[in-house]
PDB file of C-alpha atoms in Angstrom:
ATOM      1  CA  MET Z   1       0.839  22.964  -4.943  1.00 42.00           C
ATOM      2  CA  ALA Z   2       0.732  22.581  -8.719  1.00 43.00           C
ATOM      3  CA  THR Z   3      -1.336  19.637  -9.879  1.00 46.00           C
ATOM      4  CA  PRO Z   4      -1.510  17.740 -13.154  1.00 44.00           C
ATOM      5  CA  PRO Z   5      -4.581  18.020 -15.372  1.00 48.00           C
ATOM      6  CA  PRO Z   6      -7.653  16.667 -13.534  1.00 50.00           C
ATOM      7  CA  ASN Z   7      -8.108  13.866 -16.067  1.00 56.00           C
ATOM      8  CA  ALA Z   8      -4.643  12.383 -15.461  1.00 77.00           C
ATOM      9  CA  ASN Z   9      -4.790   8.671 -14.605  1.00 88.00           C
ATOM     10  CA  PRO Z  10      -3.032   7.775 -11.340  1.00 95.00           C
ATOM     11  CA  VAL Z  11      -0.231   5.275 -11.152  1.00 96.00           C
ATOM     12  CA  ILE Z  12      -0.800   2.583  -8.529  1.00 97.00           C
ATOM     13  CA  ALA Z  13       2.460   2.011  -6.637  1.00 97.00           C
ATOM     14  CA  ILE Z  14       2.533  -1.104  -4.441  1.00 98.00           C
ATOM     15  CA  LEU Z  15       5.149  -1.556  -1.716  1.00 97.00           C
ATOM     16  CA  ALA Z  16       5.944  -5.275  -1.689  1.00 97.00           C
ATOM     17  CA  THR Z  17       8.299  -7.478   0.296  1.00 97.00           C
ATOM     18  CA  ALA Z  18       9.799 -10.546  -1.340  1.00 97.00           C
ATOM     19  CA  PRO Z  19       8.378 -13.788   0.146  1.00 97.00           C
ATOM     20  CA  ILE Z  20      11.678 -14.855   1.680  1.00 97.00           C
ATOM     21  CA  PRO Z  21      11.402 -16.986   4.847  1.00 97.00           C
ATOM     22  CA  GLY Z  22      12.716 -15.005   7.779  1.00 96.00           C
ATOM     23  CA  PHE Z  23      12.380 -11.718   5.883  1.00 96.00           C
ATOM     24  CA  ALA Z  24       8.660 -11.522   5.130  1.00 97.00           C
ATOM     25  CA  LYS Z  25       5.863 -10.926   7.672  1.00 96.00           C
ATOM     26  CA  THR Z  26       8.297 -11.143  10.570  1.00 95.00           C
ATOM     27  CA  ARG Z  27       5.675 -10.209  13.190  1.00 94.00           C
ATOM     28  CA  LEU Z  28       3.787 -13.397  12.344  1.00 96.00           C
ATOM     29  CA  ILE Z  29       6.779 -15.754  12.394  1.00 97.00           C
ATOM     30  CA  PRO Z  30       6.456 -16.590  16.120  1.00 96.00           C
ATOM     31  CA  THR Z  31       2.872 -17.737  15.453  1.00 95.00           C
ATOM     32  CA  ILE Z  32       2.995 -19.502  12.075  1.00 96.00           C
ATOM     33  CA  GLY Z  33       6.701 -19.955  11.315  1.00 97.00           C
ATOM     34  CA  ALA Z  34       8.955 -18.369   8.718  1.00 97.00           C
ATOM     35  CA  HIS Z  35       7.883 -20.524   5.764  1.00 97.00           C
ATOM     36  CA  ALA Z  36       4.156 -19.982   6.267  1.00 97.00           C
ATOM     37  CA  ALA Z  37       4.743 -16.253   6.777  1.00 97.00           C
ATOM     38  CA  ALA Z  38       6.541 -16.116   3.427  1.00 97.00           C
ATOM     39  CA  VAL Z  39       3.720 -18.022   1.715  1.00 97.00           C
ATOM     40  CA  LEU Z  40       1.204 -15.583   3.168  1.00 97.00           C
ATOM     41  CA  GLN Z  41       3.294 -12.650   1.951  1.00 97.00           C
ATOM     42  CA  GLU Z  42       3.285 -14.054  -1.582  1.00 97.00           C
ATOM     43  CA  ARG Z  43      -0.484 -14.584  -1.554  1.00 97.00           C
ATOM     44  CA  LEU Z  44      -1.153 -11.096  -0.212  1.00 97.00           C
ATOM     45  CA  THR Z  45       1.100  -9.570  -2.862  1.00 97.00           C
ATOM     46  CA  GLU Z  46      -0.660 -11.494  -5.619  1.00 96.00           C
ATOM     47  CA  ARG Z  47      -4.000 -10.257  -4.308  1.00 97.00           C
ATOM     48  CA  ALA Z  48      -2.858  -6.626  -4.125  1.00 98.00           C
ATOM     49  CA  VAL Z  49      -1.567  -6.731  -7.697  1.00 97.00           C
ATOM     50  CA  ALA Z  50      -4.741  -8.399  -8.981  1.00 96.00           C
ATOM     51  CA  THR Z  51      -6.844  -5.763  -7.193  1.00 97.00           C
ATOM     52  CA  ALA Z  52      -4.808  -2.947  -8.733  1.00 97.00           C
ATOM     53  CA  PHE Z  53      -5.302  -4.338 -12.237  1.00 96.00           C
ATOM     54  CA  ALA Z  54      -9.002  -5.012 -11.656  1.00 96.00           C
ATOM     55  CA  SER Z  55      -9.525  -1.349 -10.753  1.00 97.00           C
ATOM     56  CA  GLY Z  56      -8.532  -0.177 -14.220  1.00 96.00           C
ATOM     57  CA  VAL Z  57      -7.246   3.024 -12.617  1.00 96.00           C
ATOM     58  CA  GLY Z  58      -3.863   3.224 -14.320  1.00 95.00           C
ATOM     59  CA  PRO Z  59      -0.392   1.668 -14.658  1.00 95.00           C
ATOM     60  CA  VAL Z  60       0.786  -0.619 -11.843  1.00 96.00           C
ATOM     61  CA  ILE Z  61       4.288  -0.403 -10.363  1.00 97.00           C
ATOM     62  CA  LEU Z  62       5.548  -2.974  -7.867  1.00 97.00           C
ATOM     63  CA  CYS Z  63       8.170  -1.424  -5.581  1.00 97.00           C
ATOM     64  CA  CYS Z  64      10.160  -4.418  -4.354  1.00 97.00           C
ATOM     65  CA  GLU Z  65      12.343  -5.101  -1.349  1.00 96.00           C
ATOM     66  CA  PRO Z  66      15.067  -6.166  -0.923  1.00 95.00           C
ATOM     67  CA  ASP Z  67      15.255  -6.007  -4.738  1.00 92.00           C
ATOM     68  CA  ALA Z  68      13.205  -6.820  -7.839  1.00 94.00           C
ATOM     69  CA  THR Z  69      14.884 -10.107  -8.776  1.00 95.00           C
ATOM     70  CA  HIS Z  70      12.917 -12.575  -6.657  1.00 96.00           C
ATOM     71  CA  ASP Z  71      11.207 -15.299  -8.714  1.00 95.00           C
ATOM     72  CA  SER Z  72       7.738 -14.338  -7.468  1.00 95.00           C
ATOM     73  CA  PHE Z  73       8.176 -10.807  -8.822  1.00 96.00           C
ATOM     74  CA  LEU Z  74       9.602 -11.976 -12.140  1.00 95.00           C
ATOM     75  CA  LYS Z  75       6.707 -14.398 -12.611  1.00 94.00           C
ATOM     76  CA  MET Z  76       4.271 -11.506 -12.232  1.00 93.00           C
ATOM     77  CA  VAL Z  77       6.043  -9.598 -14.993  1.00 91.00           C
ATOM     78  CA  ALA Z  78       5.736 -12.646 -17.241  1.00 90.00           C
ATOM     79  CA  ARG Z  79       1.961 -12.768 -16.683  1.00 90.00           C
ATOM     80  CA  MET Z  80       0.971  -9.121 -16.371  1.00 90.00           C
ATOM     81  CA  LYS Z  81       1.918  -5.701 -17.668  1.00 91.00           C
ATOM     82  CA  ILE Z  82       3.532  -4.557 -14.467  1.00 94.00           C
ATOM     83  CA  THR Z  83       6.681  -2.534 -13.818  1.00 95.00           C
ATOM     84  CA  LEU Z  84       9.167  -3.674 -11.174  1.00 96.00           C
ATOM     85  CA  ARG Z  85      11.299  -1.207  -9.271  1.00 95.00           C
ATOM     86  CA  PRO Z  86      13.559  -1.845  -6.290  1.00 95.00           C
ATOM     87  CA  GLN Z  87      12.868   0.007  -3.082  1.00 95.00           C
ATOM     88  CA  PRO Z  88      15.774   2.197  -1.946  1.00 93.00           C
ATOM     89  CA  GLN Z  89      17.699   1.718   1.249  1.00 89.00           C
ATOM     90  CA  GLY Z  90      16.278   3.565   4.209  1.00 87.00           C
ATOM     91  CA  ASP Z  91      13.357   3.592   6.580  1.00 89.00           C
ATOM     92  CA  LEU Z  92       9.696   3.254   5.642  1.00 90.00           C
ATOM     93  CA  ALA Z  93       9.353   7.002   5.100  1.00 90.00           C
ATOM     94  CA  ALA Z  94      12.181   7.047   2.558  1.00 91.00           C
ATOM     95  CA  ARG Z  95      10.764   4.037   0.718  1.00 93.00           C
ATOM     96  CA  MET Z  96       7.247   5.447   0.615  1.00 94.00           C
ATOM     97  CA  LEU Z  97       8.449   8.829  -0.617  1.00 94.00           C
ATOM     98  CA  ALA Z  98      10.579   7.185  -3.310  1.00 94.00           C
ATOM     99  CA  ALA Z  99       7.570   5.187  -4.513  1.00 94.00           C
ATOM    100  CA  MET Z 100       5.565   8.383  -4.975  1.00 92.00           C
ATOM    101  CA  ALA Z 101       8.250  10.809  -6.129  1.00 88.00           C
ATOM    102  CA  GLY Z 102       9.287  11.410  -9.711  1.00 75.00           C
ATOM    103  CA  ARG Z 103       5.919  10.610 -11.246  1.00 78.00           C
ATOM    104  CA  ALA Z 104       4.450  12.919 -13.893  1.00 77.00           C
ATOM    105  CA  GLY Z 105       0.929  12.537 -12.507  1.00 88.00           C
ATOM    106  CA  PRO Z 106      -0.996  11.425  -9.427  1.00 95.00           C
ATOM    107  CA  VAL Z 107      -0.073   8.297  -7.472  1.00 97.00           C
ATOM    108  CA  LEU Z 108      -2.047   5.912  -5.282  1.00 98.00           C
ATOM    109  CA  LEU Z 109       0.347   4.238  -2.842  1.00 98.00           C
ATOM    110  CA  ILE Z 110      -0.692   0.970  -1.198  1.00 98.00           C
ATOM    111  CA  GLY Z 111       0.949  -1.955   0.535  1.00 97.00           C
ATOM    112  CA  THR Z 112       0.151  -5.657   0.413  1.00 97.00           C
ATOM    113  CA  ASP Z 113      -1.144  -6.176   3.963  1.00 96.00           C
ATOM    114  CA  CYS Z 114      -4.777  -5.155   3.373  1.00 97.00           C
ATOM    115  CA  PRO Z 115      -6.815  -7.867   1.604  1.00 97.00           C
ATOM    116  CA  ALA Z 116      -9.954  -5.844   2.387  1.00 97.00           C
ATOM    117  CA  LEU Z 117      -8.837  -3.161  -0.069  1.00 98.00           C
ATOM    118  CA  THR Z 118     -10.858  -3.656  -3.250  1.00 98.00           C
ATOM    119  CA  ASP Z 119     -10.818  -2.346  -6.799  1.00 98.00           C
ATOM    120  CA  ALA Z 120     -13.778  -0.152  -5.833  1.00 98.00           C
ATOM    121  CA  HIS Z 121     -11.685   1.492  -3.095  1.00 98.00           C
ATOM    122  CA  LEU Z 122      -8.981   2.271  -5.643  1.00 98.00           C
ATOM    123  CA  ARG Z 123     -11.447   3.753  -8.109  1.00 98.00           C
ATOM    124  CA  SER Z 124     -12.983   5.852  -5.329  1.00 97.00           C
ATOM    125  CA  ALA Z 125      -9.544   7.171  -4.343  1.00 98.00           C
ATOM    126  CA  ALA Z 126      -8.713   7.972  -7.971  1.00 97.00           C
ATOM    127  CA  SER Z 127     -12.021   9.817  -8.256  1.00 97.00           C
ATOM    128  CA  ALA Z 128     -11.167  11.954  -5.222  1.00 97.00           C
ATOM    129  CA  LEU Z 129      -7.960  13.095  -6.915  1.00 96.00           C
ATOM    130  CA  HIS Z 130      -9.741  13.560 -10.235  1.00 95.00           C
ATOM    131  CA  ASP Z 131     -12.140  15.943  -8.448  1.00 95.00           C
ATOM    132  CA  GLY Z 132      -9.195  18.178  -7.561  1.00 94.00           C
ATOM    133  CA  ASN Z 133      -8.432  17.144  -3.979  1.00 96.00           C
ATOM    134  CA  ASP Z 134      -4.765  17.173  -3.006  1.00 96.00           C
ATOM    135  CA  VAL Z 135      -4.738  14.057  -0.816  1.00 97.00           C
ATOM    136  CA  VAL Z 136      -6.881  10.965  -0.327  1.00 98.00           C
ATOM    137  CA  LEU Z 137      -6.439   8.566   2.592  1.00 97.00           C
ATOM    138  CA  VAL Z 138      -7.849   5.177   3.513  1.00 97.00           C
ATOM    139  CA  PRO Z 139      -7.018   4.775   7.219  1.00 95.00           C
ATOM    140  CA  ALA Z 140      -6.012   1.516   8.867  1.00 94.00           C
ATOM    141  CA  GLU Z 141      -7.957   0.438  11.923  1.00 91.00           C
ATOM    142  CA  ARG Z 142      -4.862   0.596  14.143  1.00 85.00           C
ATOM    143  CA  GLY Z 143      -3.971   4.189  13.376  1.00 82.00           C
ATOM    144  CA  SER Z 144      -1.878   4.230  10.206  1.00 90.00           C
ATOM    145  CA  TYR Z 145      -3.270   4.035   6.678  1.00 94.00           C
ATOM    146  CA  VAL Z 146      -3.596   1.471   3.880  1.00 96.00           C
ATOM    147  CA  LEU Z 147      -3.757   3.934   0.981  1.00 98.00           C
ATOM    148  CA  LEU Z 148      -2.308   7.360   0.338  1.00 97.00           C
ATOM    149  CA  GLY Z 149      -3.068   9.200  -2.877  1.00 97.00           C
ATOM    150  CA  MET Z 150      -1.550  12.507  -3.971  1.00 96.00           C
ATOM    151  CA  HIS Z 151      -1.126  14.574  -7.099  1.00 93.00           C
ATOM    152  CA  LYS Z 152       2.468  15.280  -6.158  1.00 89.00           C
ATOM    153  CA  ALA Z 153       4.624  13.740  -3.440  1.00 91.00           C
ATOM    154  CA  ASP Z 154       5.178  16.055  -0.470  1.00 92.00           C
ATOM    155  CA  PRO Z 155       8.168  15.063   1.720  1.00 92.00           C
ATOM    156  CA  ALA Z 156       6.551  16.765   4.724  1.00 92.00           C
ATOM    157  CA  LEU Z 157       3.951  13.984   4.896  1.00 93.00           C
ATOM    158  CA  PHE Z 158       6.644  11.353   5.439  1.00 91.00           C
ATOM    159  CA  SER Z 159       9.353  12.882   7.635  1.00 87.00           C
ATOM    160  CA  ASN Z 160       9.349  12.539  11.427  1.00 88.00           C
ATOM    161  CA  ILE Z 161       6.226  10.387  11.546  1.00 90.00           C
ATOM    162  CA  ALA Z 162       6.018   7.618  14.171  1.00 87.00           C
ATOM    163  CA  TRP Z 163       5.521   4.769  11.692  1.00 84.00           C
ATOM    164  CA  GLY Z 164       4.276   1.532  13.193  1.00 76.00           C
ATOM    165  CA  GLY Z 165       2.547   3.290  16.048  1.00 74.00           C
ATOM    166  CA  SER Z 166      -1.017   4.370  16.700  1.00 80.00           C
ATOM    167  CA  THR Z 167      -0.314   8.047  15.935  1.00 89.00           C
ATOM    168  CA  ALA Z 168       0.893   7.790  12.318  1.00 90.00           C
ATOM    169  CA  LEU Z 169      -2.518   8.645  10.901  1.00 92.00           C
ATOM    170  CA  SER Z 170      -3.172  11.596  13.224  1.00 93.00           C
ATOM    171  CA  GLU Z 171       0.318  12.952  12.573  1.00 93.00           C
ATOM    172  CA  THR Z 172      -0.229  12.667   8.823  1.00 94.00           C
ATOM    173  CA  ARG Z 173      -3.566  14.486   9.107  1.00 94.00           C
ATOM    174  CA  ALA Z 174      -1.840  17.265  11.058  1.00 94.00           C
ATOM    175  CA  ARG Z 175       0.793  17.634   8.323  1.00 95.00           C
ATOM    176  CA  ILE Z 176      -1.896  17.840   5.667  1.00 95.00           C
ATOM    177  CA  ILE Z 177      -3.583  20.654   7.609  1.00 95.00           C
ATOM    178  CA  GLU Z 178      -0.264  22.439   8.105  1.00 95.00           C
ATOM    179  CA  ARG Z 179       0.417  22.249   4.368  1.00 95.00           C
ATOM    180  CA  ARG Z 180      -3.096  23.574   3.642  1.00 96.00           C
ATOM    181  CA  LEU Z 181      -3.892  20.615   1.428  1.00 96.00           C
ATOM    182  CA  THR Z 182      -7.409  19.415   0.755  1.00 96.00           C
ATOM    183  CA  LEU Z 183      -8.065  15.915   2.099  1.00 97.00           C
ATOM    184  CA  VAL Z 184     -10.654  13.250   1.340  1.00 97.00           C
ATOM    185  CA  GLU Z 185     -10.704  10.389   3.842  1.00 97.00           C
ATOM    186  CA  ARG Z 186     -12.475   7.102   3.213  1.00 96.00           C
ATOM    187  CA  PRO Z 187     -13.674   4.589   5.868  1.00 96.00           C
ATOM    188  CA  PRO Z 188     -10.919   2.575   7.592  1.00 96.00           C
ATOM    189  CA  LEU Z 189      -9.848  -0.949   6.636  1.00 97.00           C
ATOM    190  CA  TRP Z 190      -7.786  -3.570   8.433  1.00 96.00           C
ATOM    191  CA  ASN Z 191      -4.275  -4.932   7.899  1.00 95.00           C
ATOM    192  CA  VAL Z 192      -2.839  -8.399   8.412  1.00 95.00           C
ATOM    193  CA  ASP Z 193       0.127  -7.829  10.689  1.00 90.00           C
ATOM    194  CA  ALA Z 194      -0.631  -9.407  14.087  1.00 91.00           C
ATOM    195  CA  GLU Z 195      -1.734 -12.803  15.399  1.00 92.00           C
ATOM    196  CA  PRO Z 196      -5.442 -11.873  15.883  1.00 92.00           C
ATOM    197  CA  ASP Z 197      -5.608 -10.870  12.218  1.00 95.00           C
ATOM    198  CA  LEU Z 198      -5.001 -14.463  11.124  1.00 95.00           C
ATOM    199  CA  THR Z 199      -8.363 -15.603  12.492  1.00 94.00           C
ATOM    200  CA  ARG Z 200     -10.097 -12.729  10.755  1.00 95.00           C
ATOM    201  CA  LEU Z 201      -8.214 -13.491   7.548  1.00 96.00           C
ATOM    202  CA  GLU Z 202      -9.353 -17.122   7.624  1.00 94.00           C
ATOM    203  CA  ARG Z 203     -12.942 -16.052   8.243  1.00 95.00           C
ATOM    204  CA  GLU Z 204     -13.215 -13.269   5.667  1.00 95.00           C
ATOM    205  CA  PHE Z 205     -10.732 -14.457   3.014  1.00 95.00           C
ATOM    206  CA  PRO Z 206     -10.643 -18.270   3.143  1.00 93.00           C
ATOM    207  CA  GLU Z 207      -8.887 -18.365  -0.239  1.00 91.00           C
ATOM    208  CA  LEU Z 208      -5.807 -16.938   1.513  1.00 90.00           C
ATOM    209  CA  LYS Z 209      -5.883 -19.583   4.244  1.00 79.00           C
ATOM    210  CA  LEU Z 210      -2.521 -21.207   4.923  1.00 79.00           C
TER     211      LEU Z 210
END
């Protein structure tokens, strides 16, 4: 796989859902209600964007669903040098691949569900790519991942993966081995996507408390 020059700065692409009640954080709606779930989504997105900028790694792109016109996204553009792009139609694999594809250099892809992801994690991931590795991963505790970094998007790492299940990470690792790509894997972090995570969120990140 051809790679850009080793000193190329990665783009940080963030997959973000608009904080629309009934659309955002749907797994948490039965516990906290649609409005609170949307508020939490907005706070998590703000944190992810702030973390990306604090890292100083490179340009920040917010990949928005269902589109890039929601007020919360537009307010970010007014305050920060961030690029908004709509996510395409399709499943998670298609949206992730679109966020990484078409870039001239390396990309770090993250979501908004991991408040434990810090600017130091992003710099560490960028360093792994700078050192010439093909892929860097930060796993999620439940079996997926919270960060994927690559020099060049490879569709094989996204197709026919059981997203949302406990095998997504192991399947991705297997694809990386099949493609003979070099991998650096960092320690796992946790996501906010189930009821037990709310207690942990309140304990570890009280500033995000609803």
